[in-house]
Coordinates of C-alpha atoms and ligand atoms in Angstrom, one line a residue:
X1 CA 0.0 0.0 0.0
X2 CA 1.3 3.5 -0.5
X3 CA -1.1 5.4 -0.1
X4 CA -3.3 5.4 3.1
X5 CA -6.7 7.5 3.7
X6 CA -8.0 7.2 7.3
X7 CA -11.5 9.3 8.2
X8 CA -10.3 12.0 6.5
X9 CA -12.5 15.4 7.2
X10 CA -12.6 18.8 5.7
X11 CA -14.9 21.9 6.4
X12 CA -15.1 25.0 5.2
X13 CA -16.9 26.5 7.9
X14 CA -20.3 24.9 8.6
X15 CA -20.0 23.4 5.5
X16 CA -18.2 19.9 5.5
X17 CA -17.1 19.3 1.8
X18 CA -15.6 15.7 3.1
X19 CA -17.1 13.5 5.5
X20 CA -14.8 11.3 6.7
X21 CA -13.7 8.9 4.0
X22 CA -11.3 5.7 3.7
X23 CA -9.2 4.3 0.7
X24 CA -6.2 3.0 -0.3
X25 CA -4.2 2.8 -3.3
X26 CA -1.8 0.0 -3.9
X27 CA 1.9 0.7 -5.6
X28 CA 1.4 1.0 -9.6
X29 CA -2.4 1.4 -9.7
X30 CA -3.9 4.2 -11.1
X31 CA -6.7 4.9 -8.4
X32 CA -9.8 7.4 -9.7
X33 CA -12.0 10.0 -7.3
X34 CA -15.1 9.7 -9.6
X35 CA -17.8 12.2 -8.8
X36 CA -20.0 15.2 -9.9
X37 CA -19.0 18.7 -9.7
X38 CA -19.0 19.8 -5.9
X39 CA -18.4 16.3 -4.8
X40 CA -15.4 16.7 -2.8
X41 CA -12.5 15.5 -5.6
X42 CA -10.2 18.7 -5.4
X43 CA -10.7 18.9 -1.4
X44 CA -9.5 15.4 -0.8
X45 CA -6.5 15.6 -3.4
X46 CA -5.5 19.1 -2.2
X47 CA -5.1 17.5 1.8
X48 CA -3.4 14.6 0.4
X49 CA -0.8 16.6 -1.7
X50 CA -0.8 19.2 1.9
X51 CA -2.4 21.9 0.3
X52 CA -5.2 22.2 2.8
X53 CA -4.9 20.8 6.4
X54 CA -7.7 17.9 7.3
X55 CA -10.1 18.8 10.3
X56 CA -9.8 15.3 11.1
X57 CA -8.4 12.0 9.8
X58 CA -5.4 11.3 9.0
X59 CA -3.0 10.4 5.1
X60 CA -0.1 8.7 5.1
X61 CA 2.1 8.7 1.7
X62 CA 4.7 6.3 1.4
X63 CA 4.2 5.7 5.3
X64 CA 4.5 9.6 5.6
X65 CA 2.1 11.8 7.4
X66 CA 0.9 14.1 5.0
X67 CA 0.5 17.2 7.7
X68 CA 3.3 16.0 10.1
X69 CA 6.0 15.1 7.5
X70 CA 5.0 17.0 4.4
X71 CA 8.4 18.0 3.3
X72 CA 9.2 14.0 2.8
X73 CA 6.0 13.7 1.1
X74 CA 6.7 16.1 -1.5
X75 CA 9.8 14.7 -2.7
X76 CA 7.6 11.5 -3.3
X77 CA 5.0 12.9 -5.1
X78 CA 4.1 15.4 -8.1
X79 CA 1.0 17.3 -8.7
X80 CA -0.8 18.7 -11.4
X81 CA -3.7 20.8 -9.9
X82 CA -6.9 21.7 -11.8
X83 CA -6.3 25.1 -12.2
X84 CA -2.2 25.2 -12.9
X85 CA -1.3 28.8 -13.6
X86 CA 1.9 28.6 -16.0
X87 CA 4.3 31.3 -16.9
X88 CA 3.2 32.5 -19.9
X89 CA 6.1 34.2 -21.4
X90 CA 8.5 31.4 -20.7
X91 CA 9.4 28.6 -23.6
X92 CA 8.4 25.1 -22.8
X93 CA 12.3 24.4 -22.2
X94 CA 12.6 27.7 -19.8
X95 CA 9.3 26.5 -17.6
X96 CA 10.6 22.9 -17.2
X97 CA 14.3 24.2 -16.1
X98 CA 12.9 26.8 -13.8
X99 CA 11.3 24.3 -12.4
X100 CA 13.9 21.3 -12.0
X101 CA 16.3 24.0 -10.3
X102 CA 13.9 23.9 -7.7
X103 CA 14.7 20.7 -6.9
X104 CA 18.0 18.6 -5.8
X105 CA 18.0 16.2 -8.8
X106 CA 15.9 16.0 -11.5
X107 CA 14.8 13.7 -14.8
X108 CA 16.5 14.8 -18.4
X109 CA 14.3 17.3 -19.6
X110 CA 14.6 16.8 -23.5
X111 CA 13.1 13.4 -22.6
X112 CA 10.4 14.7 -20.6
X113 CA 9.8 16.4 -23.4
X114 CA 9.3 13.7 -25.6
X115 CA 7.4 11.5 -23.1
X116 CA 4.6 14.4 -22.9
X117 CA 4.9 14.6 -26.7
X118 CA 6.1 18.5 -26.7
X119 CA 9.2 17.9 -28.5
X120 CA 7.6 20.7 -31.7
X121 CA 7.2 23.5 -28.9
X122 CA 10.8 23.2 -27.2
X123 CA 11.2 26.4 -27.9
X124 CA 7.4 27.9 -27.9
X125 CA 6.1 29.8 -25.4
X126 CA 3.2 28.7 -23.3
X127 CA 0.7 31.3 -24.1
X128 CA 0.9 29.8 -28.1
X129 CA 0.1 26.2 -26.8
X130 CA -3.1 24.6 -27.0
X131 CA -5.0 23.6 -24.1
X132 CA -3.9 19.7 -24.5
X133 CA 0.2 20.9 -24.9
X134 CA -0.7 23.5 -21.6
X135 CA -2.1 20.2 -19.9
X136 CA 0.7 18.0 -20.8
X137 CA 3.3 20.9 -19.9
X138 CA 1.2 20.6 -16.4
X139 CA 2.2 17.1 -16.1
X140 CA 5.5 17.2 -17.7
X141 CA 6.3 19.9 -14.5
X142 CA 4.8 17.4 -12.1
X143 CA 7.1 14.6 -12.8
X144 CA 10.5 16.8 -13.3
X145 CA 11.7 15.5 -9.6
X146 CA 10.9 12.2 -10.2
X147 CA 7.9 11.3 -8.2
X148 CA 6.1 7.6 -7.6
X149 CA 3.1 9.4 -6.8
X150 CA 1.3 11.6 -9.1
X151 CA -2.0 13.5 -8.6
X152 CA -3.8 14.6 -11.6
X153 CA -6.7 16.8 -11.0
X154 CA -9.4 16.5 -14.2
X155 CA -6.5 16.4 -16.3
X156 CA -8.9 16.3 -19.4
X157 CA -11.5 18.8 -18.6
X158 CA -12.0 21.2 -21.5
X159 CA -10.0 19.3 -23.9
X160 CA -11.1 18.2 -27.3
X161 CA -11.6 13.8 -27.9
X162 CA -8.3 13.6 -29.6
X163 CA -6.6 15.7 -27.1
X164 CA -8.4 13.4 -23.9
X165 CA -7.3 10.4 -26.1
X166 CA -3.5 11.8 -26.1
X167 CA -3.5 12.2 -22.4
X168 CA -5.2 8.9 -21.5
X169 CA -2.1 7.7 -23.7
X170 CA 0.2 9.4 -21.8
X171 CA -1.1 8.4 -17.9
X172 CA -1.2 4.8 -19.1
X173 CA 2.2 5.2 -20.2
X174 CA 3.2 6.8 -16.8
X175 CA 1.5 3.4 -15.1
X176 CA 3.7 1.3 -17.3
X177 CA 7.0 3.4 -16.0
X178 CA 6.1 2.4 -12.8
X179 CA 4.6 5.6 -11.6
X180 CA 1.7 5.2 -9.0
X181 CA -1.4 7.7 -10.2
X182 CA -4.8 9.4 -8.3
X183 CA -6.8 11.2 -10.7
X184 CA -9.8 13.0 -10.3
X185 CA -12.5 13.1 -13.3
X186 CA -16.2 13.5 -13.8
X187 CA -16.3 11.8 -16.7
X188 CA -16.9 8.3 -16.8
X189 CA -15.9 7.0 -19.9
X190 CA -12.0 8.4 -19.0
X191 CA -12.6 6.6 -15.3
X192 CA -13.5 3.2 -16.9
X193 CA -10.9 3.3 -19.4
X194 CA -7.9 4.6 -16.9
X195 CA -8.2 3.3 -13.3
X196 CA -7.7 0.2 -12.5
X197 CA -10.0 0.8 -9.2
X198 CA -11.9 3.8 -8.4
X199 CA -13.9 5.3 -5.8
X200 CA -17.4 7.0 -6.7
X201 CA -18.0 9.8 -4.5
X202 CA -20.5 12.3 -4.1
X203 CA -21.7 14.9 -1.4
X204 CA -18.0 14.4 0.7
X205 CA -18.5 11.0 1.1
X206 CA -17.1 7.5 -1.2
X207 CA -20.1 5.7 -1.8
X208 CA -18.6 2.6 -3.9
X209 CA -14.8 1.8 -4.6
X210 CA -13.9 -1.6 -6.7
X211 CA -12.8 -1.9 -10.3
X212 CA -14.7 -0.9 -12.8
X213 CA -16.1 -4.0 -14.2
X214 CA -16.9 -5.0 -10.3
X215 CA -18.7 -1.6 -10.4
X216 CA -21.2 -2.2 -13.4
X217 CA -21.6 -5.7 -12.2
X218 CA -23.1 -4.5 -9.1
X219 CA -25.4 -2.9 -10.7
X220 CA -26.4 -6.6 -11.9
X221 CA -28.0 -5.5 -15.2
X222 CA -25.7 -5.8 -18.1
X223 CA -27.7 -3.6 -20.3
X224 CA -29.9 -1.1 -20.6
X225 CA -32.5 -0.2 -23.1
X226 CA -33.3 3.5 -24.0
X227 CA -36.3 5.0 -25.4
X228 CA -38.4 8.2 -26.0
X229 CA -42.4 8.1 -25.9
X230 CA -43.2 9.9 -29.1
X231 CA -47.0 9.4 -27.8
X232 CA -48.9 7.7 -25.4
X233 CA -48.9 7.7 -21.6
X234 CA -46.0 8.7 -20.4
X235 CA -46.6 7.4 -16.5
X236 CA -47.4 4.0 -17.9
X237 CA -45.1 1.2 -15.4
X238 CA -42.3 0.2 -17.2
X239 CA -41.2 -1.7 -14.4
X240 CA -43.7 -4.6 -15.5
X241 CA -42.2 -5.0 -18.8
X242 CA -40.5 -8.5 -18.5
X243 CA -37.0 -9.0 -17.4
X244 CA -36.7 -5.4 -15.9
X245 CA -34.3 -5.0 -12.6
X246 CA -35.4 -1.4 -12.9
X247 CA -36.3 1.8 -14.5
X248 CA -34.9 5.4 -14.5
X249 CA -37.3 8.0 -16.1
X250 CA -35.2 11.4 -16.8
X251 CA -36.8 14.1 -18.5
X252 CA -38.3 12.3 -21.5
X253 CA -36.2 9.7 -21.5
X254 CA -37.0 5.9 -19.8
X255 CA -34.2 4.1 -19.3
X256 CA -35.3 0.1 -18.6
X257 CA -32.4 -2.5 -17.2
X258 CA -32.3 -5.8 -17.2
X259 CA -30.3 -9.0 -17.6
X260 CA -32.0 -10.3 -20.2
X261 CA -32.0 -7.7 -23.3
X262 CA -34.0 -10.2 -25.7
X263 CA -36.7 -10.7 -23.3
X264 CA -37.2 -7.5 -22.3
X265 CA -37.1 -6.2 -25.7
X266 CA -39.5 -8.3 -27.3
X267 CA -42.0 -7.5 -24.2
X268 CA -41.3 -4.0 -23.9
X269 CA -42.3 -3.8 -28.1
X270 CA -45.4 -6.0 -27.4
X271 CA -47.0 -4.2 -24.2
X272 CA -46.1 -0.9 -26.2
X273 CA -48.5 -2.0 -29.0
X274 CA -51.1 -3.5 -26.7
X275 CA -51.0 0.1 -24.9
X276 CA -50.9 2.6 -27.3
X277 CA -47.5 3.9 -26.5
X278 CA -45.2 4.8 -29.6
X279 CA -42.1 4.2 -29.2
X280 CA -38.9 6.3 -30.6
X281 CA -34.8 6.8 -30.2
X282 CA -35.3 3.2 -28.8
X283 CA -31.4 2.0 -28.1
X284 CA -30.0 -0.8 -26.1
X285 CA -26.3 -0.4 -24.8
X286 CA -24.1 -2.2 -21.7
X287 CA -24.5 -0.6 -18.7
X288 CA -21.7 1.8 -17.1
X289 CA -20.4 3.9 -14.7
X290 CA -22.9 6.4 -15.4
X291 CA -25.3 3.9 -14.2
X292 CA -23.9 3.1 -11.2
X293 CA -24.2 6.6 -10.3
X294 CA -27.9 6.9 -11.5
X295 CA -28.5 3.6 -9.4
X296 CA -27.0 4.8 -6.0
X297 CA -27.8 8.8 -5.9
X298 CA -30.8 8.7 -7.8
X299 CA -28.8 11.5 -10.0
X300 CA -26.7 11.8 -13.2
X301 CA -23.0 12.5 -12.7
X302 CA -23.6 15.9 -15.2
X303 CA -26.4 16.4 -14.0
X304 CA -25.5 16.6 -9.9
Ligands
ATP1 N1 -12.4 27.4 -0.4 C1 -13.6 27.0 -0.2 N2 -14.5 27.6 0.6 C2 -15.7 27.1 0.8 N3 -16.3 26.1 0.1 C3 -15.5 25.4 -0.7 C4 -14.1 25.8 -1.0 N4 -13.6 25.0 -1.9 C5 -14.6 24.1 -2.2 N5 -15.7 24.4 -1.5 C6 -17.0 23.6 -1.6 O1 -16.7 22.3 -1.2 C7 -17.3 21.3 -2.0 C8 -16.3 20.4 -2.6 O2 -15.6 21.2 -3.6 P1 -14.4 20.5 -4.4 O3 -13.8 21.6 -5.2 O4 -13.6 19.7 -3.6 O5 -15.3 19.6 -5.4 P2 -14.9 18.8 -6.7 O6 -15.4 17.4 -6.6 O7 -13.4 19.0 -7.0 O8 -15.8 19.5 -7.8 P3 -15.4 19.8 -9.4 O9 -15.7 18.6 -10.2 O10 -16.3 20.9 -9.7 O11 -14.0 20.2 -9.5 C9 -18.2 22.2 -3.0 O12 -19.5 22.3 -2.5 C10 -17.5 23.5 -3.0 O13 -18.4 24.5 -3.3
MG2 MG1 -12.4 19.7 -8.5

């Protein structure tokens, strides 16, 4: 284990952001805080990486105290926070240097370069890089010491697909090198495809943490199947149609899961014709993370 979460607590004022949570990460995982926006992601990263001080709990890194022996934590770990404010003016090259003399020893930094595919924009400065290069640049000065542990706060948010795709790429790689990861994300598709475990949280507190695949299976409906009523009742009980664990209405749109998609299908068309209801946008798909989320909070993970 290196990383180790005990009750950790954190208030701002009245308001507690986390309640007390638990996890650990094992060496060479990449662990995900999945959650909605306010859910308590940045809090819980910023206390681990001694940014803010827990009101109660404790984190140990490597078997360090994260308040008591923060200086011997930070030499283990690098950060890339969600809002990283670079130097605008400086090359690529200048940023990464700047930083490394901060440091007693450091990693080569034309290879760093080339590991965060940057090699093009040596020489650019920072305010002419996209918002992927900025985000990689973010990382590339998060590993210039070295670290096992890196924290990634929503290291994809506002980037374009290809641009996600490049960085998923790039922490996978990371995982290969041996580097242990946390990231934080709201987006599901990135959580299932990254972590190797991840906790869900919402409202301060982790309300699930396994695998992914354990995750969906918990839900224990492998699919779901999607439609829009383009007339009929719309309060009509979809919950009788057969094979159905259960059913998520959202706006217009009825969401029906079950473990047996054929079944369900087949009834869901006849009881449709025997009631009047037309059917449209009807779509079957595998269950996810999303889900999950739906299924335990009752609420969307965008949505939240
Ligand atoms: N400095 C602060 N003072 C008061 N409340 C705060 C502060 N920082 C965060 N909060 C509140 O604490 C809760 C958790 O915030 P946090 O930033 O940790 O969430 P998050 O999961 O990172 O969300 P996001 O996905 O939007 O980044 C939110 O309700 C937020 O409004
Ligand atoms: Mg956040």
């Amino acid at each position: 284990m290196i990383i180790d979460v005990k009750g950790l607590v954190k208030n701002y004022g009245t308001f507690q952001a986390v309640k007390g949570i638990e996890f650990q990460v094992q060496k060479g995982e990449i662990f995900g805080l999945l959650g909605p926006n306010g859910a308590g992601k940045t809090t819980t990263l910023e206390m681990l990486v001694g940014l803010r001080k827990p009101d109660g709990g404790t984190a140990e890194i490597e078997g360090k105290d994260v308040v008591r022996d923060i200086k011997k934590v930070k030499e283990k770990i690098g950060v890339q926070l969600q809002s990283t404010t670079l130097f605008e003016l400086l090359t690529v090259e200048e940023i990464l240097h700047m930083y490394a003399s901060f440091y007693p020893s450091h990693i080569s930094i034309p290879e760093l370069i080339e590991d965060m595919l940057l090699t093009e924009k040596t020489k650019s400065r920072v305010k002419g890089l996209s918002g992927g290069q900025k985000q990689r640049l973010a990382i590339a000065l998060a590993l210039v010491h070295d670290p096992s542990v890196v924290f990634l706060d929503e290291p994809t948010t506002g980037l374009d697909p290809q641009a996600r795709r490049t960085l998923w790429d790039i922490v996978l790689r990371l995982k290969e090198k041996g580097k242990t990861i946390v990231l934080t994300t709201h987006y599901m598709d990135e959580a299932h495809v990254l972590c190797d475990r991840i906790a869900i949280m919402d409202q301060g507190t982790l309300i699930a943490l396994d695998t992914p695949n354990e995750l969906v299976k918990s839900l224990h409906s492998q699919s779901a199947v999607e439609f829009k009523l383009l007339q009929g009742d719309a309060s009509f009980d979809f919950a009788q149609v057969e094979g159905v664990s259960k059913v998520d209405t959202r706006k217009d749109v009825h969401v029906l899961y079950s473990n047996h998609l054929q079944t369900t299908l087949t009834s869901l068309i006849q009881m449709a014709s025997e009631n009047q209801l037309e059917l449209t946008e009807l779509q079957t798909r595998t269950s996810t993370l999303e889900d999950v989320f739906i299924h335990m909070t009752g609420r969307s993970l965008r949505e939240a």
